[in-house]
Short mmCIF file of C-alpha atoms and ligand atoms in Angstrom, two decimals:
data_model
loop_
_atom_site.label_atom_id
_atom_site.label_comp_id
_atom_site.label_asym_id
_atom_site.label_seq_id
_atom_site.Cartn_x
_atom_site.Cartn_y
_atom_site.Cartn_z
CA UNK A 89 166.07 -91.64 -274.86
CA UNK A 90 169.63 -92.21 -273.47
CA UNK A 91 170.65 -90.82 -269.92
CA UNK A 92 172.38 -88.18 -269.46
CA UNK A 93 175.57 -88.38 -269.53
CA UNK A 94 177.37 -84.95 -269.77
CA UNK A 95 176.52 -81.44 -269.00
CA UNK A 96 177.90 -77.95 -269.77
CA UNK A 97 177.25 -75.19 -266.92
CA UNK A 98 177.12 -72.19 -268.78
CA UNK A 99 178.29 -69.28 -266.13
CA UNK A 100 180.67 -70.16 -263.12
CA UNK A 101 179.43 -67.56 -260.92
CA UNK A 102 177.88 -68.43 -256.88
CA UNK A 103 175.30 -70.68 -258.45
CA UNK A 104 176.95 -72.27 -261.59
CA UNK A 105 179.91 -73.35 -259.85
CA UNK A 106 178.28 -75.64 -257.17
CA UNK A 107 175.90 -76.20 -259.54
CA UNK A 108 178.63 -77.77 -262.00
CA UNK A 109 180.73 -79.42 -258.76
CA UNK A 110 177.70 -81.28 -257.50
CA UNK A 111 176.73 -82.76 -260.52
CA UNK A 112 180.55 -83.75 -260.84
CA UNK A 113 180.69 -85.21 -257.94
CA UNK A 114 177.36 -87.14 -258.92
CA UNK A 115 179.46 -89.00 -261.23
CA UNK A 116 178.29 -86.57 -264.17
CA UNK A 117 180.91 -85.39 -266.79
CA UNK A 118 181.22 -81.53 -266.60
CA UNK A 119 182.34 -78.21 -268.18
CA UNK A 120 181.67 -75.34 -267.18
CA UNK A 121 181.92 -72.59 -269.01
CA UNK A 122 182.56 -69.09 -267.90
CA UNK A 123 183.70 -65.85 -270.50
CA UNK A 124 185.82 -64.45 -267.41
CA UNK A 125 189.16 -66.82 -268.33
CA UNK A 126 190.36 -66.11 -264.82
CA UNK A 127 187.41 -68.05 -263.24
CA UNK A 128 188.08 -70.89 -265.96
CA UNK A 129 191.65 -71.09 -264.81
CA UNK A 130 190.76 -71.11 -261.25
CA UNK A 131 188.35 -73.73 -261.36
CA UNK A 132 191.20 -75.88 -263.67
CA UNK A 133 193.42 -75.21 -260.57
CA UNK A 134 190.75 -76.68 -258.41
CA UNK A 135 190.06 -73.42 -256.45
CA UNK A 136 187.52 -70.96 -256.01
CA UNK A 137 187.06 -67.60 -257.09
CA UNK A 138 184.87 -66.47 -254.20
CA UNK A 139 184.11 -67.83 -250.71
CA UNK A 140 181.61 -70.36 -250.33
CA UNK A 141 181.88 -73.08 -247.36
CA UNK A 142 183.09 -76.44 -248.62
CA UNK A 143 182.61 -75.38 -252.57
CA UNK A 144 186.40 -75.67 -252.96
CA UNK A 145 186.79 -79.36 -251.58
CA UNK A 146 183.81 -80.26 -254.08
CA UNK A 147 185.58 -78.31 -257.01
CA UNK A 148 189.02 -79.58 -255.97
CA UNK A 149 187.60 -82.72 -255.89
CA UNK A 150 185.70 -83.43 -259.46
CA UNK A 151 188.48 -81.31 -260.92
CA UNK A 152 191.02 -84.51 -259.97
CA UNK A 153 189.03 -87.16 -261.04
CA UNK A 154 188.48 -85.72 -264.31
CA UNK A 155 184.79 -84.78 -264.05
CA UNK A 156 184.56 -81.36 -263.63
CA UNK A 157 186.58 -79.00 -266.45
CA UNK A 158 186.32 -75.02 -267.39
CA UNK A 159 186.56 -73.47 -270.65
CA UNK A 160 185.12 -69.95 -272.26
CA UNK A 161 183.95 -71.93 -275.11
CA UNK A 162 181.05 -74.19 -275.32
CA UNK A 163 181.06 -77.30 -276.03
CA UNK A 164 178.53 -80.00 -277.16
CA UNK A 165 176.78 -81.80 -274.28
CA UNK A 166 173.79 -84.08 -273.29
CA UNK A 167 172.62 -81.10 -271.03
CA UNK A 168 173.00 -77.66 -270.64
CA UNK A 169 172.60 -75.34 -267.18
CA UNK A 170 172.08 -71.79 -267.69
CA UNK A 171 173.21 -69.77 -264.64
CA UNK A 172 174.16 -66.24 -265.86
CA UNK A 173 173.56 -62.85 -264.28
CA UNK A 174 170.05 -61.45 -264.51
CA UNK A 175 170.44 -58.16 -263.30
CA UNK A 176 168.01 -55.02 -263.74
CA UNK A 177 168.28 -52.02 -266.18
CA UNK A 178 167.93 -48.30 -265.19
CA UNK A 179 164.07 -48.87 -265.16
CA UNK A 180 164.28 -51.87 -263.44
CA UNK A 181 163.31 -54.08 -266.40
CA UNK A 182 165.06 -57.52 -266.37
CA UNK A 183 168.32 -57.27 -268.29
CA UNK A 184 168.45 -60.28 -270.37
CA UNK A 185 171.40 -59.94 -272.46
CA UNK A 186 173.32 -62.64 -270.60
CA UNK A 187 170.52 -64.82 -271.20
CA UNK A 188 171.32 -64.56 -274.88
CA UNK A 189 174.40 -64.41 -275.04
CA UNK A 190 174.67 -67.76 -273.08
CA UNK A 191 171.81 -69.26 -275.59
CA UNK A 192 173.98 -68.01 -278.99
CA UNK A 193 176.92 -69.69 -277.61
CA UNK A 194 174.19 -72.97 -277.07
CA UNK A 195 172.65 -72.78 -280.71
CA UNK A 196 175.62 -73.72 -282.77
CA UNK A 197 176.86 -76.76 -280.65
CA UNK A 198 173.32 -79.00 -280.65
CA UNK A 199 172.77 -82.32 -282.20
CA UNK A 200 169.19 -82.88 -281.13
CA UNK A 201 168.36 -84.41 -278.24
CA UNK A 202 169.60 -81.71 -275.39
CA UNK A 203 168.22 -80.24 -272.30
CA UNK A 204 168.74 -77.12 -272.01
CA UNK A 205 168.11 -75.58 -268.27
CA UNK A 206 167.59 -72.01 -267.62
CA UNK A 207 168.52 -71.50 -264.09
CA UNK A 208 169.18 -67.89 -263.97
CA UNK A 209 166.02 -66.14 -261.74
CA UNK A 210 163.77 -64.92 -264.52
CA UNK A 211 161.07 -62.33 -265.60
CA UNK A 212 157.84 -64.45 -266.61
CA UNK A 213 158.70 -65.49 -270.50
CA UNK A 214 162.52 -65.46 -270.56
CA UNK A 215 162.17 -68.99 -270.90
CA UNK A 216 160.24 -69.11 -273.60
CA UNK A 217 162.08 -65.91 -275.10
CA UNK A 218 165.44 -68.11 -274.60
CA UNK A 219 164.04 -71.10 -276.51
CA UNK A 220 162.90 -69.48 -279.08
CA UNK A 221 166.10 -68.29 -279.71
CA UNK A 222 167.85 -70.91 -280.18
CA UNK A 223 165.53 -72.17 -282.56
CA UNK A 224 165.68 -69.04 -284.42
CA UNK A 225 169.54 -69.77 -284.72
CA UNK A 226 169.15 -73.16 -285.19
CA UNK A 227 165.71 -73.82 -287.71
CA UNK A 228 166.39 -77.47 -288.34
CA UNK A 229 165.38 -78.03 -284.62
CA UNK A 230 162.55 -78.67 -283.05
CA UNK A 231 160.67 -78.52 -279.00
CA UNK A 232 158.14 -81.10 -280.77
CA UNK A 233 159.40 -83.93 -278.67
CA UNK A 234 160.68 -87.40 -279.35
CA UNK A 235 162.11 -86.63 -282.80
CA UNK A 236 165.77 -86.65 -283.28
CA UNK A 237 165.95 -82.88 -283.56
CA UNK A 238 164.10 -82.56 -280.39
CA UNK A 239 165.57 -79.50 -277.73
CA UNK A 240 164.40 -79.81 -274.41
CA UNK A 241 163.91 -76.82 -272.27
CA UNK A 242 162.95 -75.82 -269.09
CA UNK A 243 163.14 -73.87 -266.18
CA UNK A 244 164.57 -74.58 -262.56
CA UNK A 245 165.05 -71.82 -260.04
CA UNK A 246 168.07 -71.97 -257.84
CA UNK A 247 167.17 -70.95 -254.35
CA UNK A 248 169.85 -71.33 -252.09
CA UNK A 249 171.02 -69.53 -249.42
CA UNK A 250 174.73 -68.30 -250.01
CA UNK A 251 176.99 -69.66 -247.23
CA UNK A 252 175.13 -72.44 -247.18
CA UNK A 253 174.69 -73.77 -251.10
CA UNK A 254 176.06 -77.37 -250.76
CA UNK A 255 174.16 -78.44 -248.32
CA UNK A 256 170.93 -76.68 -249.85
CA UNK A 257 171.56 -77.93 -253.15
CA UNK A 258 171.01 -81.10 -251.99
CA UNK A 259 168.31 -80.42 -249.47
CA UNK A 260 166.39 -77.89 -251.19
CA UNK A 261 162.92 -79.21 -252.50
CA UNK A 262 163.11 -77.64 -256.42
CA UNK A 263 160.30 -76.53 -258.82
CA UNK A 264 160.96 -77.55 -262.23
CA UNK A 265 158.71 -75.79 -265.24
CA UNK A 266 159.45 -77.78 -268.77
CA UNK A 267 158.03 -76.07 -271.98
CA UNK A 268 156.44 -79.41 -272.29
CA UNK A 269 155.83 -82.13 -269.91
CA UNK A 270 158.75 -84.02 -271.75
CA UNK A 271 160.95 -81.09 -270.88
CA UNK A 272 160.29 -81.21 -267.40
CA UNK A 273 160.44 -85.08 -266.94
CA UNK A 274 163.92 -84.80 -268.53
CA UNK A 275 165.11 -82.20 -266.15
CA UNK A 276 163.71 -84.03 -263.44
CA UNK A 277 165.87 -87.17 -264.61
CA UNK A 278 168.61 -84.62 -264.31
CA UNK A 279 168.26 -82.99 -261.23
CA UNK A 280 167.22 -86.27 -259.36
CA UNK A 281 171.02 -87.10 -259.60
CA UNK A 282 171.70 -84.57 -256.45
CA UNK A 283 168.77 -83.16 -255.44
CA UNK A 284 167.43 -85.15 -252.50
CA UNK A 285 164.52 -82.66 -251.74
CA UNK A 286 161.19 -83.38 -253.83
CA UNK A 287 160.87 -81.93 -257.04
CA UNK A 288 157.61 -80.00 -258.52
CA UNK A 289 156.55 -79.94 -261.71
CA UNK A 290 154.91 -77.39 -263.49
CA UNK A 291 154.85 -74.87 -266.55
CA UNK A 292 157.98 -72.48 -267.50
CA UNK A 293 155.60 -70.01 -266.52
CA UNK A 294 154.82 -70.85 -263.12
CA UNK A 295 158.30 -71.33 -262.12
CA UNK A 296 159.43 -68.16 -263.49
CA UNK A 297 156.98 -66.50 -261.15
CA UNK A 298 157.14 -68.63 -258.07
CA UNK A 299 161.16 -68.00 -257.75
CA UNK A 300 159.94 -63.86 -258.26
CA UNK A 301 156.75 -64.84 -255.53
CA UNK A 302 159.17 -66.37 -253.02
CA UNK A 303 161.82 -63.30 -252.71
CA UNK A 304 158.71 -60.88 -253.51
CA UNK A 305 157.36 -62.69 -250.13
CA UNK A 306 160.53 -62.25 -248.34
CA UNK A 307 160.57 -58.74 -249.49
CA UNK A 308 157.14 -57.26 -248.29
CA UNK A 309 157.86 -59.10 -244.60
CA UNK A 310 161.41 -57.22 -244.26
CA UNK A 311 160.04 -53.80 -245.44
CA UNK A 312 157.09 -54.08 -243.19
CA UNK A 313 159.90 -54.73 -240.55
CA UNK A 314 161.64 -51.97 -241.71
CA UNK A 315 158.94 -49.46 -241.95
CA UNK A 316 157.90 -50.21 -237.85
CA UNK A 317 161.80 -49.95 -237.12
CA UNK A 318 161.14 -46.23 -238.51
CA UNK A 319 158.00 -45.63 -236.69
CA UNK A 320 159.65 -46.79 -233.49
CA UNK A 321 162.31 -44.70 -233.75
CA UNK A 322 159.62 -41.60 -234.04
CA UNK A 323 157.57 -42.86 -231.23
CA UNK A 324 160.91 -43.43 -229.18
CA UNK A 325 160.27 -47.52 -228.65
CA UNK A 326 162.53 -50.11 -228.58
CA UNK A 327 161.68 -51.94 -232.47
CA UNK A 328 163.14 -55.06 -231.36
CA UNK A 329 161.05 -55.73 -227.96
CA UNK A 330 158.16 -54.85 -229.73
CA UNK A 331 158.69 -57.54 -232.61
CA UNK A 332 159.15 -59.84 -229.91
CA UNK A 333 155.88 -58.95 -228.15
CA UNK A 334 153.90 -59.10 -230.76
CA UNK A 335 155.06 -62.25 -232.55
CA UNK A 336 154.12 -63.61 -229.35
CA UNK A 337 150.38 -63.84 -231.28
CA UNK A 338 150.57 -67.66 -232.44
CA UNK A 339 149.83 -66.43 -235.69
CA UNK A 340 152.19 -63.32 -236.32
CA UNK A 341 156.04 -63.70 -237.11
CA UNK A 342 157.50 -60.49 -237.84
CA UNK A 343 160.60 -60.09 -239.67
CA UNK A 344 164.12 -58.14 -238.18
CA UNK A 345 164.69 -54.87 -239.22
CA UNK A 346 168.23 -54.35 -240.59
CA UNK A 347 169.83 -51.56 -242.87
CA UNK A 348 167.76 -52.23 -246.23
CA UNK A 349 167.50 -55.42 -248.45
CA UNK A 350 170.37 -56.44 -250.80
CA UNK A 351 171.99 -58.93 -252.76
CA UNK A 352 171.00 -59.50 -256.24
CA UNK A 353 168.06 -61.78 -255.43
CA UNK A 354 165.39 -60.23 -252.65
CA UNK A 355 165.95 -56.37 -253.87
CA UNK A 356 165.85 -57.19 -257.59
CA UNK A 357 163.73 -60.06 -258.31
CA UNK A 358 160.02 -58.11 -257.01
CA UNK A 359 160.89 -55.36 -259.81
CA UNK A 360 160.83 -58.26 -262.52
CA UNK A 361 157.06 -58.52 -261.27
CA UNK A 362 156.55 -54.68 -261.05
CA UNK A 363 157.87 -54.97 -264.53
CA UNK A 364 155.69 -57.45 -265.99
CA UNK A 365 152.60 -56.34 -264.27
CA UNK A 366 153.29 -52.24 -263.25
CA UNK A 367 149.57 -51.46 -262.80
CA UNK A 368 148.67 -54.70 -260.48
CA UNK A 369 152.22 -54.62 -258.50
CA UNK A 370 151.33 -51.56 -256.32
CA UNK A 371 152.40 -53.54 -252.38
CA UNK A 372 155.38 -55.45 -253.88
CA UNK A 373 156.65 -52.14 -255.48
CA UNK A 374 156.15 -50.28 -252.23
CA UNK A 375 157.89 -52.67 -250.14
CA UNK A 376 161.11 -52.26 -252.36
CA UNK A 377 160.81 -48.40 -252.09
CA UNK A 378 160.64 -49.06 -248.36
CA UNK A 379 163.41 -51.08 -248.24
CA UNK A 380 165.47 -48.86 -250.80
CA UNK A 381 164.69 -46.12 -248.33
CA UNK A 382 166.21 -47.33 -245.22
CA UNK A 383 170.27 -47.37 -246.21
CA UNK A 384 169.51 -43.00 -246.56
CA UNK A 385 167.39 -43.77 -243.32
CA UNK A 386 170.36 -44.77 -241.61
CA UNK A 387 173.10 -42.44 -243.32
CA UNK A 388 170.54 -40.06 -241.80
CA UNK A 389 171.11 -41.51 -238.38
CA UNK A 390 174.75 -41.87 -238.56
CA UNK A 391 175.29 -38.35 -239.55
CA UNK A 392 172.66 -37.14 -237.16
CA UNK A 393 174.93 -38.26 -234.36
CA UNK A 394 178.56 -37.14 -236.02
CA UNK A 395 177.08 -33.38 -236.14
CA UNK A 396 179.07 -33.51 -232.48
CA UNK A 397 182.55 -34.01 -233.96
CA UNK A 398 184.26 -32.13 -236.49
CA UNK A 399 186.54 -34.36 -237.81
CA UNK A 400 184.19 -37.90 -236.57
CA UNK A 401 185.76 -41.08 -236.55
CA UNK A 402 183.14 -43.33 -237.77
CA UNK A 403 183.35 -47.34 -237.11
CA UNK A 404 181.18 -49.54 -239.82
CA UNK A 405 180.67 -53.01 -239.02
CA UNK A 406 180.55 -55.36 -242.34
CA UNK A 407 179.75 -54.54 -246.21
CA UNK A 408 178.52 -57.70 -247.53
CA UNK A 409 174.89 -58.21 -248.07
CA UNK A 410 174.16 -60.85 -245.53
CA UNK A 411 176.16 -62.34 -242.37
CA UNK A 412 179.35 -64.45 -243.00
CA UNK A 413 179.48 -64.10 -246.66
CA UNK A 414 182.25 -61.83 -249.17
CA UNK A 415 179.10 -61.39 -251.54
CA UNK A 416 179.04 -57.29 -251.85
CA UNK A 417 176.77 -57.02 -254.50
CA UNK A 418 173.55 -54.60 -254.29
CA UNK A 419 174.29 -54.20 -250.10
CA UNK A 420 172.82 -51.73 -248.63
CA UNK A 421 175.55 -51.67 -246.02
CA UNK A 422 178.25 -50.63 -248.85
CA UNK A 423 175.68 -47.77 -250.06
CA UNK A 424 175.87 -46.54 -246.83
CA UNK A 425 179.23 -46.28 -245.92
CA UNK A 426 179.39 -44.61 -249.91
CA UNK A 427 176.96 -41.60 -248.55
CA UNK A 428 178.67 -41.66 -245.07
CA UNK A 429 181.93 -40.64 -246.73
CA UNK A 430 180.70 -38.54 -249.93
CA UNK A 431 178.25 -36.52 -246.97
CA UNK A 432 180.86 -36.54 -244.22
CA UNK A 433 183.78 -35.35 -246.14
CA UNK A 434 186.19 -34.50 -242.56
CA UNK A 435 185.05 -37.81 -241.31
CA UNK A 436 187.39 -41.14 -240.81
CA UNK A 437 185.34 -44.38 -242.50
CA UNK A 438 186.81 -47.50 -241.25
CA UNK A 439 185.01 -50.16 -242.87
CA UNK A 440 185.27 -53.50 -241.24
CA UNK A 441 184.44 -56.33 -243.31
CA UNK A 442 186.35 -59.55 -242.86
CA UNK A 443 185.69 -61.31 -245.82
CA UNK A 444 186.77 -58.99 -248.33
CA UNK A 445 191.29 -58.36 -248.61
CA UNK A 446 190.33 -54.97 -250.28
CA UNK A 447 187.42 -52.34 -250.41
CA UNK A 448 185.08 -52.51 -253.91
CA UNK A 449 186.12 -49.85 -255.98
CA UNK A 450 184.21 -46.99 -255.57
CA UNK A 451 185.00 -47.19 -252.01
CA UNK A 452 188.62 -47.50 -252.57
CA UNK A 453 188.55 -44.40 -254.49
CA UNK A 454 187.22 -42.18 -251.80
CA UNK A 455 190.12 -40.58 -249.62
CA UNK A 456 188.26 -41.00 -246.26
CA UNK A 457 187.77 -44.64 -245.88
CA UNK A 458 189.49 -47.29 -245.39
CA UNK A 459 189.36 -50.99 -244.74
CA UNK A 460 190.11 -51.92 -241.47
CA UNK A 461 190.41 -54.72 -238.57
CA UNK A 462 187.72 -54.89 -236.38
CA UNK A 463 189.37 -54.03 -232.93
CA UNK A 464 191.43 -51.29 -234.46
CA UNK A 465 188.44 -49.79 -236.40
CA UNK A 466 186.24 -49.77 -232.74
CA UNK A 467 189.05 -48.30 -230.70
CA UNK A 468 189.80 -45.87 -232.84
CA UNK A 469 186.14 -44.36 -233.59
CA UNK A 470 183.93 -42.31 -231.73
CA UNK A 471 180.68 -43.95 -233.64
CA UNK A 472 180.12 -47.31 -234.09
CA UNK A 473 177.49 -48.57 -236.78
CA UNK A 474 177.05 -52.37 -237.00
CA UNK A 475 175.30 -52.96 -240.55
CA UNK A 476 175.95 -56.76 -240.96
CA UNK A 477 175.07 -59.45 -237.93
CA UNK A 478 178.91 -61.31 -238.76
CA UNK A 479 179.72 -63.77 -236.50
CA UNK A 480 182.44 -62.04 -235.04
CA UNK A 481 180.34 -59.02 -234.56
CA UNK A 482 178.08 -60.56 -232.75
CA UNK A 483 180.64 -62.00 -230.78
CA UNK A 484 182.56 -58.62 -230.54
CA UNK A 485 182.76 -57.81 -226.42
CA UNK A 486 179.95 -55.36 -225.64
CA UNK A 487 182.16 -53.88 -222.68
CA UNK A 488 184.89 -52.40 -225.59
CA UNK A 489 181.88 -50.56 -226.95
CA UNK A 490 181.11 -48.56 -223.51
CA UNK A 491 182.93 -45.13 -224.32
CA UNK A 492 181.24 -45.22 -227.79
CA UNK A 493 178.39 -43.98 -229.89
CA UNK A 494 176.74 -47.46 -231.02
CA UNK A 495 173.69 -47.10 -234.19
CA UNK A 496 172.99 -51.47 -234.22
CA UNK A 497 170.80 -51.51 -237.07
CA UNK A 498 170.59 -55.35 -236.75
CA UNK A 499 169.97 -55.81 -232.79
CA UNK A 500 172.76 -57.98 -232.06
CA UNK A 501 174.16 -55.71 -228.93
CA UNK A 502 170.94 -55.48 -227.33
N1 NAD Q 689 173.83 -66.09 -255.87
C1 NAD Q 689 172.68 -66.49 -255.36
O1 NAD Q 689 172.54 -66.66 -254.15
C2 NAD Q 689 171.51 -66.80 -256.25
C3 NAD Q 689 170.44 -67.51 -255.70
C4 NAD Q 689 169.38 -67.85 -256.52
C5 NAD Q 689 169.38 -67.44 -257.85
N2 NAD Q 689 170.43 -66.73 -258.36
C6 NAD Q 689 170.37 -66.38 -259.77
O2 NAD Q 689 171.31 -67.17 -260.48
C7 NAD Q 689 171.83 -66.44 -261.59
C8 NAD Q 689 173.35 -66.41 -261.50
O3 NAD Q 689 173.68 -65.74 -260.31
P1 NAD Q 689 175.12 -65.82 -259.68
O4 NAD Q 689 175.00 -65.25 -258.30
O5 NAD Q 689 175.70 -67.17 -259.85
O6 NAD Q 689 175.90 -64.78 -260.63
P2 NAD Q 689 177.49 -64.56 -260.71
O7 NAD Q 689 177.67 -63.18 -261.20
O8 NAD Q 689 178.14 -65.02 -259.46
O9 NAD Q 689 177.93 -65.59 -261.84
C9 NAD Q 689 177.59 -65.48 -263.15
C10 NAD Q 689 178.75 -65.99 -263.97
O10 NAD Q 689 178.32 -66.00 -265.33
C11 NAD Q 689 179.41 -65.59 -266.13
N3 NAD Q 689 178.86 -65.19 -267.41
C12 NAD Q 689 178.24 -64.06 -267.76
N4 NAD Q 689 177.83 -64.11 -269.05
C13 NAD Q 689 178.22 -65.32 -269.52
C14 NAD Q 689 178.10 -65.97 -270.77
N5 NAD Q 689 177.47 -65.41 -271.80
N6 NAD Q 689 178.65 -67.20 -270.91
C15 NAD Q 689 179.29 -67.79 -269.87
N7 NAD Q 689 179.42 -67.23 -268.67
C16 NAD Q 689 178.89 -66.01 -268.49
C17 NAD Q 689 180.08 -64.52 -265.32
O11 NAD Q 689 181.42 -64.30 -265.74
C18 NAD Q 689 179.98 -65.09 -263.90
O12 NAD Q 689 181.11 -65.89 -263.57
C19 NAD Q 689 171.18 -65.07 -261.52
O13 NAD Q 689 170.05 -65.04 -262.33
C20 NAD Q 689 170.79 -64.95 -260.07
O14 NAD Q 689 169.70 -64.07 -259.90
C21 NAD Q 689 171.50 -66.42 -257.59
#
């Protein structure tokens, strides 16, 4: 079997891109290829669509010496890296429409001989569903392997941290789940071009579940965080002090508290579990109702405290999901300053969130809020509610916050 030589990166979103730059800059030949034509024409520029630390010198980089290109239409490659969306539907079931869509643009292009990757976090069988697919659409292949119309296919969950992908990419150790032990020996061939951290082996199945495990982990230690930040606001104690007691125990490390779990990876990959298993999943389901609970928990708070004011002037401190990222998507902090403004109708919102030039839509459409700078939006308020631990929150001068109604929901002004 030949090496592989080029790959297609189908989806150019916060994983596919770095995804496609590293292996570019691995001396691999790469398209990427994205349906949004703006993101193709960006990366053809060289530049990024969204902020990710030292993304754009990689892209900027493969895209001048010819090894990394975009297009919206797939083309014919010794590899192929799934990275699409995954989100949920209204029950919380995996939507894997994206999944298929990205496979029917696959089918027609293969010769025989491909690996095809499914990166995209999965609910147990989408790899499996997404193979058998393509064979469906393409009969005169095969997953018996070593035969010139032999497919490939496995799974490899990304789990980087956003802010800090290209050095994780690298670093990360990765789990890689073949349909066959042929498929996962050739993605390991593939991967082993970047990935310095060791790579695992196993089934599809196994990897499908252990990316789901890992943020289903993360996701019963932050509600159980959350849920004693709520008790020790009942039983008037500081939340914070008493995390840091107790985890003095060698063997306890409680989580922070903060204003709910978002992103699209921690608060939707435990329901892909719930999904597949509803009558088993009964702690990993209540730890996302926990943590879906606490952005009203703290609209509660907010509004508790503006009942003072008749026309309040409310400071909010970040959107995104997570500290020093533009990534808005499933934050609890933007669901709150939504309620905030729909509940508070004679309030003033200023949102402050420095990584974003303009507020996400259905923000933007309410009258009462608006996006603001940081100093203006605190001197101007009577409340101030920090949601997200940015940097320059946490570096924000405590003494400026004196004359002001503070609701930390992260700890940072202790
Ligand atoms: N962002 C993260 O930190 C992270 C971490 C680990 C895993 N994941 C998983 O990786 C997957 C991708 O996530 P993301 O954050 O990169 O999403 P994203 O929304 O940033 O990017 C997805 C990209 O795919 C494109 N796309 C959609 N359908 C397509 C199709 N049929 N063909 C080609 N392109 C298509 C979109 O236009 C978009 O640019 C998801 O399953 C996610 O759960 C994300």
């Amino acid at each position: 079997m030949t090496a592989i030589q080029s790959v297609v990166v189908v989806g150019l979103g916060y994983i596919g891109l770095p995804t496609a730059a590293i292996l570019a800059t691995h001396g691999l030949d790469v398209t990427g290829v994205d349906v949004n034509s703006n993101t193709v024409e960006a990366v053809n520029r060289g530049a990024v669509p969204f902020v990710e630390p030292d993304l754009e010198v990689h892209v900027a980089g493969a895209v001048q010496q010819g090894r990394l290109q975009a297009t919206t239409l797939t083309p014919s490659a010794d590899a192929f890296i799934v990275a699409v969306p995954t989100p949920f539907g209204d029950h919380h079931e995996a939507d894997l429409s994206y999944i298929r869509a990205a496979a029917e643009s696959i089918a027609p292009v293969l010769k025989g001989g491909e690996l095809i990757v499914l990166e995209s976090t999965s609910p147990p069988g989408a790899t499996r569903m997404m193979s058998d697919l393509i064979l469906r659409l393409r009969p005169d292949l095969t997953l018996e392997p070593n035969r010139a119309e032999s497919i490939y296919v496995a799974h490899c969950p990304e789990r980087v941290l956003p802010g800090r992908v290209m050095i994780e990419l690298v670093t990360n150790d990765r789990i890689i789940g073949g349909l066959n032990g042929e498929s996962s020996q050739r993605a390991k061939e593939l991967y082993s071009r970047f990935c310095k951290g060791a790579i695992h082996l196993t089934d599809s199945l196994t990897a499908e579940m252990a990316k789901l495990v890992e943020n289903s982990y993360r996701d019963v230690n932050i509600a159980f965080a959350n849920e004693l930040s709520m008790i020790s606001d009942d039983l008037n104690i500081d939340v914070w002090r008493l995390i840091e007691l107790a985890n003095h125990h060698p063997r306890v490390n409680i989580l922070q508290p903060g204003p709910g779990v978002g992103g699209h990876c921690i608060a939707v990959d435990p329901w892909f579990i719930v999904a597949a298993a509803p009558e088993r999943a009964n702690l990993i389901r209540a730890a996302r109702q926990v943590n879906d609970s606490k952005p009203a928990y703290v609209t509660k708070r907010v509004m508790d405290k503006a009942q003072r004011f008749l026309e309040p002037r409310i400071a909010v401190l970040g959107l995104a999901f997570k500290p020093d990222i533009d990534d808005l998507r499933e934050s609890p902090a933007r669901e709150i300053v939504n309620d905030l403004a729909l509940k508070l109708p004679t309030a003033s919102i200023f949102a402050v969130e420095p990584h974003v030039q303009k507020l996400p839509p259905e923000l933007e459409a309410l009258p009462n809020v608006s996006l603001r700078d940081l100093h203006s939006a605190v001197d101007d308020a009577d409340i101030v509610v920090l949601l997200v631990d940015h940097t320059q929150n946490k570096d924000f001068a405590r003494n400026l916050l004196n004359e002001k109604i503070v609701i930390d929901t992260k700890g940072v002004w202790r």
